[in-house]
mmCIF file of C-alpha atoms in Angstrom:
data_model
loop_
_atom_site.group_PDB
_atom_site.id
_atom_site.type_symbol
_atom_site.label_atom_id
_atom_site.label_comp_id
_atom_site.label_asym_id
_atom_site.label_seq_id
_atom_site.Cartn_x
_atom_site.Cartn_y
_atom_site.Cartn_z
ATOM 1 C CA ASP N 3 109.113 99.195 79.319
ATOM 2 C CA ALA N 4 107.909 102.764 79.783
ATOM 3 C CA GLY N 5 107.361 103.885 83.313
ATOM 4 C CA VAL N 6 104.758 106.334 84.543
ATOM 5 C CA THR N 7 104.759 109.545 82.538
ATOM 6 C CA GLN N 8 103.235 112.894 83.415
ATOM 7 C CA SER N 9 102.653 116.117 81.538
ATOM 8 C CA PRO N 10 103.397 118.930 81.649
ATOM 9 C CA THR N 11 106.538 118.968 83.781
ATOM 10 C CA HIS N 12 105.985 122.518 84.953
ATOM 11 C CA LEU N 13 103.021 124.861 84.920
ATOM 12 C CA ILE N 14 102.348 128.413 86.058
ATOM 13 C CA LYS N 15 98.783 129.579 86.640
ATOM 14 C CA THR N 16 97.087 132.494 88.379
ATOM 15 C CA ARG N 17 94.529 132.372 91.151
ATOM 16 C CA GLY N 18 91.044 131.427 89.996
ATOM 17 C CA GLN N 19 92.204 129.613 86.893
ATOM 18 C CA GLN N 20 91.701 125.951 86.137
ATOM 19 C CA VAL N 21 94.380 123.373 85.371
ATOM 20 C CA THR N 22 94.493 119.867 83.903
ATOM 21 C CA LEU N 23 97.368 117.490 84.566
ATOM 22 C CA ARG N 24 97.861 114.247 82.692
ATOM 23 C CA CYS N 25 99.260 110.847 83.556
ATOM 24 C CA SER N 26 100.000 107.685 81.603
ATOM 25 C CA PRO N 27 100.442 104.601 83.755
ATOM 26 C CA LYS N 28 103.211 102.055 83.580
ATOM 27 C CA SER N 29 102.599 99.385 80.968
ATOM 28 C CA GLY N 30 100.340 96.665 82.342
ATOM 29 C CA HIS N 31 98.923 98.825 85.147
ATOM 30 C CA ASP N 32 95.219 99.586 85.446
ATOM 31 C CA THR N 33 94.978 101.761 88.559
ATOM 32 C CA VAL N 34 96.038 105.383 88.862
ATOM 33 C CA SER N 35 96.428 107.387 92.056
ATOM 34 C CA TRP N 36 97.127 111.095 92.432
ATOM 35 C CA TYR N 37 99.079 112.766 95.220
ATOM 36 C CA GLN N 38 99.880 116.362 96.126
ATOM 37 C CA GLN N 39 103.237 117.148 97.666
ATOM 38 C CA ALA N 40 103.831 120.550 99.208
ATOM 39 C CA LEU N 41 107.392 121.724 99.700
ATOM 40 C CA GLY N 42 109.074 119.888 102.550
ATOM 41 C CA GLN N 43 106.151 117.529 103.131
ATOM 42 C CA GLY N 44 105.376 113.948 102.221
ATOM 43 C CA PRO N 45 102.916 113.273 99.395
ATOM 44 C CA GLN N 46 99.224 113.494 100.332
ATOM 45 C CA PHE N 47 96.693 111.183 98.683
ATOM 46 C CA ILE N 48 94.093 112.932 96.513
ATOM 47 C CA PHE N 49 92.174 110.098 94.862
ATOM 48 C CA GLN N 50 92.465 106.819 92.999
ATOM 49 C CA TYR N 51 90.885 105.605 89.768
ATOM 50 C CA TYR N 52 90.173 102.082 88.603
ATOM 51 C CA GLU N 53 87.924 101.012 85.741
ATOM 52 C CA GLU N 54 87.257 104.682 85.012
ATOM 53 C CA GLU N 55 85.704 105.297 88.418
ATOM 54 C CA GLU N 56 86.959 107.114 91.491
ATOM 55 C CA ARG N 57 87.473 104.391 94.100
ATOM 56 C CA GLN N 58 89.010 106.252 97.021
ATOM 57 C CA ARG N 59 89.372 109.896 97.896
ATOM 58 C CA GLY N 60 91.543 111.724 100.340
ATOM 59 C CA ASN N 61 90.727 114.894 102.233
ATOM 60 C CA PHE N 62 90.619 117.259 99.254
ATOM 61 C CA PRO N 63 87.791 119.617 98.238
ATOM 62 C CA ASP N 64 85.546 119.101 95.239
ATOM 63 C CA ARG N 65 87.681 121.569 93.290
ATOM 64 C CA PHE N 66 89.905 118.561 92.700
ATOM 65 C CA SER N 67 88.403 116.153 90.222
ATOM 66 C CA GLY N 68 89.697 113.471 87.944
ATOM 67 C CA HIS N 69 89.033 111.143 85.134
ATOM 68 C CA GLN N 70 90.355 107.832 83.873
ATOM 69 C CA PHE N 71 90.164 106.849 80.236
ATOM 70 C CA PRO N 72 89.674 103.379 78.702
ATOM 71 C CA ASN N 73 93.421 103.154 78.035
ATOM 72 C CA TYR N 74 93.984 103.644 81.813
ATOM 73 C CA SER N 75 95.515 107.103 81.457
ATOM 74 C CA SER N 76 94.190 109.732 83.801
ATOM 75 C CA GLU N 77 93.688 113.444 84.269
ATOM 76 C CA LEU N 78 93.634 115.561 87.395
ATOM 77 C CA ASN N 79 91.618 118.781 87.198
ATOM 78 C CA VAL N 80 91.794 121.568 89.715
ATOM 79 C CA ASN N 81 89.292 124.439 89.505
ATOM 80 C CA ALA N 82 89.401 127.897 91.076
ATOM 81 C CA LEU N 83 93.098 127.646 91.865
ATOM 82 C CA LEU N 84 94.361 128.983 95.172
ATOM 83 C CA LEU N 85 97.881 129.997 96.085
ATOM 84 C CA GLY N 86 97.964 126.978 98.395
ATOM 85 C CA ASP N 87 97.524 124.627 95.446
ATOM 86 C CA SER N 88 101.128 125.284 94.474
ATOM 87 C CA ALA N 89 102.803 121.902 94.830
ATOM 88 C CA LEU N 90 104.313 118.917 93.071
ATOM 89 C CA TYR N 91 101.515 116.713 91.755
ATOM 90 C CA LEU N 92 102.401 113.062 91.539
ATOM 91 C CA CYS N 93 100.731 110.264 89.678
ATOM 92 C CA ALA N 94 101.271 106.644 90.677
ATOM 93 C CA SER N 95 100.122 103.517 88.904
ATOM 94 C CA SER N 96 99.594 99.973 90.086
ATOM 95 C CA SER N 97 97.967 96.742 89.021
ATOM 96 C CA ARG N 98 94.981 95.130 90.692
ATOM 97 C CA ASP N 99 96.221 91.794 89.396
ATOM 98 C CA LEU N 100 99.200 91.844 91.736
ATOM 99 C CA VAL N 101 98.805 90.954 95.404
ATOM 100 C CA GLN N 102 101.041 93.729 96.674
ATOM 101 C CA GLU N 103 99.652 96.401 94.328
ATOM 102 C CA THR N 104 102.940 98.260 94.526
ATOM 103 C CA GLN N 105 102.546 101.845 93.348
ATOM 104 C CA TYR N 106 105.108 103.302 90.956
ATOM 105 C CA PHE N 107 105.374 107.058 90.682
ATOM 106 C CA GLY N 108 105.889 109.388 87.771
ATOM 107 C CA PRO N 109 108.248 112.369 87.780
ATOM 108 C CA GLY N 110 105.522 114.788 88.820
ATOM 109 C CA THR N 111 104.132 118.085 87.580
ATOM 110 C CA ARG N 112 105.300 121.203 89.388
ATOM 111 C CA LEU N 113 102.391 123.667 89.631
ATOM 112 C CA LEU N 114 102.950 127.248 90.672
ATOM 113 C CA VAL N 115 99.916 129.422 91.364
ATOM 114 C CA LEU N 116 100.542 133.171 91.402
ATOM 115 C CA LEU W 30 96.240 102.362 107.601
ATOM 116 C CA ALA W 31 99.071 101.822 110.088
ATOM 117 C CA LYS W 32 101.025 104.921 111.076
ATOM 118 C CA THR W 33 104.779 104.790 110.757
ATOM 119 C CA THR W 34 107.493 106.547 112.713
ATOM 120 C CA GLN W 35 110.964 107.203 111.319
ATOM 121 C CA PRO W 36 113.914 109.362 112.361
ATOM 122 C CA ILE W 37 113.629 112.799 110.828
ATOM 123 C CA SER W 38 117.213 112.836 109.597
ATOM 124 C CA MET W 39 120.410 110.801 109.469
ATOM 125 C CA ASP W 40 123.972 111.601 108.481
ATOM 126 C CA SER W 41 126.522 109.224 106.993
ATOM 127 C CA TYR W 42 129.749 109.142 105.011
ATOM 128 C CA GLU W 43 130.497 107.596 101.680
ATOM 129 C CA GLY W 44 131.213 103.894 101.842
ATOM 130 C CA GLN W 45 129.372 103.303 105.098
ATOM 131 C CA GLU W 46 126.355 101.083 105.621
ATOM 132 C CA VAL W 47 123.201 102.981 106.587
ATOM 133 C CA ASN W 48 120.323 101.446 108.495
ATOM 134 C CA ILE W 49 117.034 103.333 108.757
ATOM 135 C CA THR W 50 114.521 101.895 111.174
ATOM 136 C CA CYS W 51 110.788 102.402 110.897
ATOM 137 C CA SER W 52 108.285 101.713 113.651
ATOM 138 C CA HIS W 53 104.790 100.499 112.757
ATOM 139 C CA ASN W 54 103.270 99.155 115.968
ATOM 140 C CA ASN W 55 99.739 98.876 114.564
ATOM 141 C CA ILE W 56 100.627 96.941 111.435
ATOM 142 C CA ALA W 57 97.806 94.656 110.288
ATOM 143 C CA THR W 58 98.126 91.025 109.324
ATOM 144 C CA ASN W 59 97.740 91.734 105.634
ATOM 145 C CA ASP W 60 100.001 94.796 105.494
ATOM 146 C CA TYR W 61 103.133 94.890 103.378
ATOM 147 C CA ILE W 62 106.048 97.194 104.220
ATOM 148 C CA THR W 63 107.331 99.353 101.381
ATOM 149 C CA TRP W 64 110.209 101.806 101.165
ATOM 150 C CA TYR W 65 110.547 104.651 98.680
ATOM 151 C CA GLN W 66 113.421 107.020 97.916
ATOM 152 C CA GLN W 67 112.766 110.562 96.793
ATOM 153 C CA PHE W 68 115.103 113.197 95.390
ATOM 154 C CA PRO W 69 114.075 116.883 95.357
ATOM 155 C CA SER W 70 111.373 117.690 92.809
ATOM 156 C CA GLN W 71 111.146 114.081 91.637
ATOM 157 C CA GLY W 72 108.591 111.355 92.204
ATOM 158 C CA PRO W 73 109.262 108.723 94.889
ATOM 159 C CA ARG W 74 111.191 105.750 93.589
ATOM 160 C CA PHE W 75 110.290 102.253 94.783
ATOM 161 C CA ILE W 76 113.216 100.654 96.618
ATOM 162 C CA ILE W 77 112.050 97.481 98.287
ATOM 163 C CA GLN W 78 109.009 95.749 99.709
ATOM 164 C CA GLY W 79 108.537 92.884 102.128
ATOM 165 C CA TYR W 80 106.135 91.066 104.409
ATOM 166 C CA LYS W 81 108.370 89.215 106.866
ATOM 167 C CA THR W 82 111.966 88.165 107.560
ATOM 168 C CA LYS W 83 114.496 89.516 105.089
ATOM 169 C CA VAL W 84 114.262 90.760 101.535
ATOM 170 C CA THR W 85 117.255 91.741 99.433
ATOM 171 C CA ASN W 86 117.568 93.258 95.994
ATOM 172 C CA GLU W 87 120.335 94.938 94.041
ATOM 173 C CA VAL W 88 119.830 98.217 95.886
ATOM 174 C CA ALA W 89 118.976 97.451 99.517
ATOM 175 C CA SER W 90 117.953 94.936 102.137
ATOM 176 C CA LEU W 91 114.862 95.010 104.302
ATOM 177 C CA PHE W 92 114.852 93.338 107.692
ATOM 178 C CA ILE W 93 111.540 92.591 109.374
ATOM 179 C CA PRO W 94 111.451 90.954 112.822
ATOM 180 C CA ALA W 95 108.951 88.270 113.687
ATOM 181 C CA ASP W 96 106.484 90.648 115.380
ATOM 182 C CA ARG W 97 106.570 92.941 112.306
ATOM 183 C CA LYS W 98 106.199 96.039 114.492
ATOM 184 C CA SER W 99 109.295 97.569 112.960
ATOM 185 C CA SER W 100 111.464 97.235 109.895
ATOM 186 C CA THR W 101 114.974 98.311 108.924
ATOM 187 C CA LEU W 102 116.089 99.474 105.523
ATOM 188 C CA SER W 103 119.768 98.750 104.988
ATOM 189 C CA LEU W 104 121.753 100.575 102.318
ATOM 190 C CA PRO W 105 125.191 99.004 101.808
ATOM 191 C CA ARG W 106 128.139 101.314 101.151
ATOM 192 C CA VAL W 107 126.261 104.526 100.453
ATOM 193 C CA SER W 108 127.472 107.120 97.979
ATOM 194 C CA LEU W 109 126.780 110.840 97.658
ATOM 195 C CA SER W 110 123.950 110.044 95.254
ATOM 196 C CA ASP W 111 122.081 108.248 98.040
ATOM 197 C CA THR W 112 121.380 111.616 99.676
ATOM 198 C CA ALA W 113 117.587 111.717 99.582
ATOM 199 C CA VAL W 114 114.424 111.362 101.641
ATOM 200 C CA TYR W 115 113.415 107.799 102.465
ATOM 201 C CA TYR W 116 109.799 106.916 103.222
ATOM 202 C CA CYS W 117 108.533 103.824 105.004
ATOM 203 C CA LEU W 118 104.911 102.872 104.357
ATOM 204 C CA VAL W 119 102.645 100.003 105.303
ATOM 205 C CA GLY W 120 99.590 98.924 103.374
ATOM 206 C CA GLY W 121 97.244 96.051 102.759
ATOM 207 C CA MET W 122 97.769 93.416 100.144
ATOM 208 C CA ASN W 123 94.876 93.119 97.741
ATOM 209 C CA THR W 124 92.350 94.169 100.384
ATOM 210 C CA GLY W 125 90.749 96.910 98.409
ATOM 211 C CA PHE W 126 91.941 100.083 96.889
ATOM 212 C CA GLN W 127 95.157 101.024 98.585
ATOM 213 C CA LYS W 128 96.112 104.606 99.265
ATOM 214 C CA LEU W 129 99.583 105.313 100.501
ATOM 215 C CA VAL W 130 99.902 107.385 103.666
ATOM 216 C CA PHE W 131 103.264 109.120 103.706
ATOM 217 C CA GLY W 132 104.895 110.484 106.817
ATOM 218 C CA THR W 133 107.624 113.073 106.765
ATOM 219 C CA GLY W 134 110.284 110.502 105.888
ATOM 220 C CA THR W 135 113.953 110.321 106.839
ATOM 221 C CA ARG W 136 116.341 112.797 105.263
ATOM 222 C CA LEU W 137 119.631 111.020 104.662
ATOM 223 C CA LEU W 138 122.689 113.174 104.046
ATOM 224 C CA VAL W 139 125.783 111.402 102.758
ATOM 225 C CA SER W 140 129.022 113.357 103.023
ATOM 226 C CA PRO W 141 132.416 112.745 101.366
#
């Protein structure tokens, strides 16, 4: 049973560029959430997708956008990168069919903006 | 979502039992309590989840008193590989679309 997978594992970009991160949820999961984790901090919620729609959003600017595909995989896009966007980006998946909706995390994508 | 309070750090030695307590005074009736473990530059790993009383799995135990305003994660006989950050979170069960609100977690250091 494959867990949550993310690609790429590492990425280096320069200020002003755009980046796309990808996530495949755990088998049987239909909901994908994205988090940003700065060094030394806890993960911060960006947004959540279910049935290909954004259902909840955290306190992140419109430069952060996402998409969910019919196979439940998801992308996180960040435009006009800033130095402060350097972080570990985490994807978590869960199932709306389960009462607890426990979220399981992928390994993350480390983004460095120069 | 209920705010949680945990100790910033804890130290232990190999073979000892470690108990990390989390305070969540404003926990709602439909909130579950979930603990994650995170190693540097890795995603958080689900450890255990519970609603009331005691839950045990192959990794840890979770103790929740009757008022549910706190919970204790118990790690039996820790090893060096248990050195990590541990996060306590509370969240609703099937009440909508759940976002996890992480605090700063507890940094556990296990020494030989």
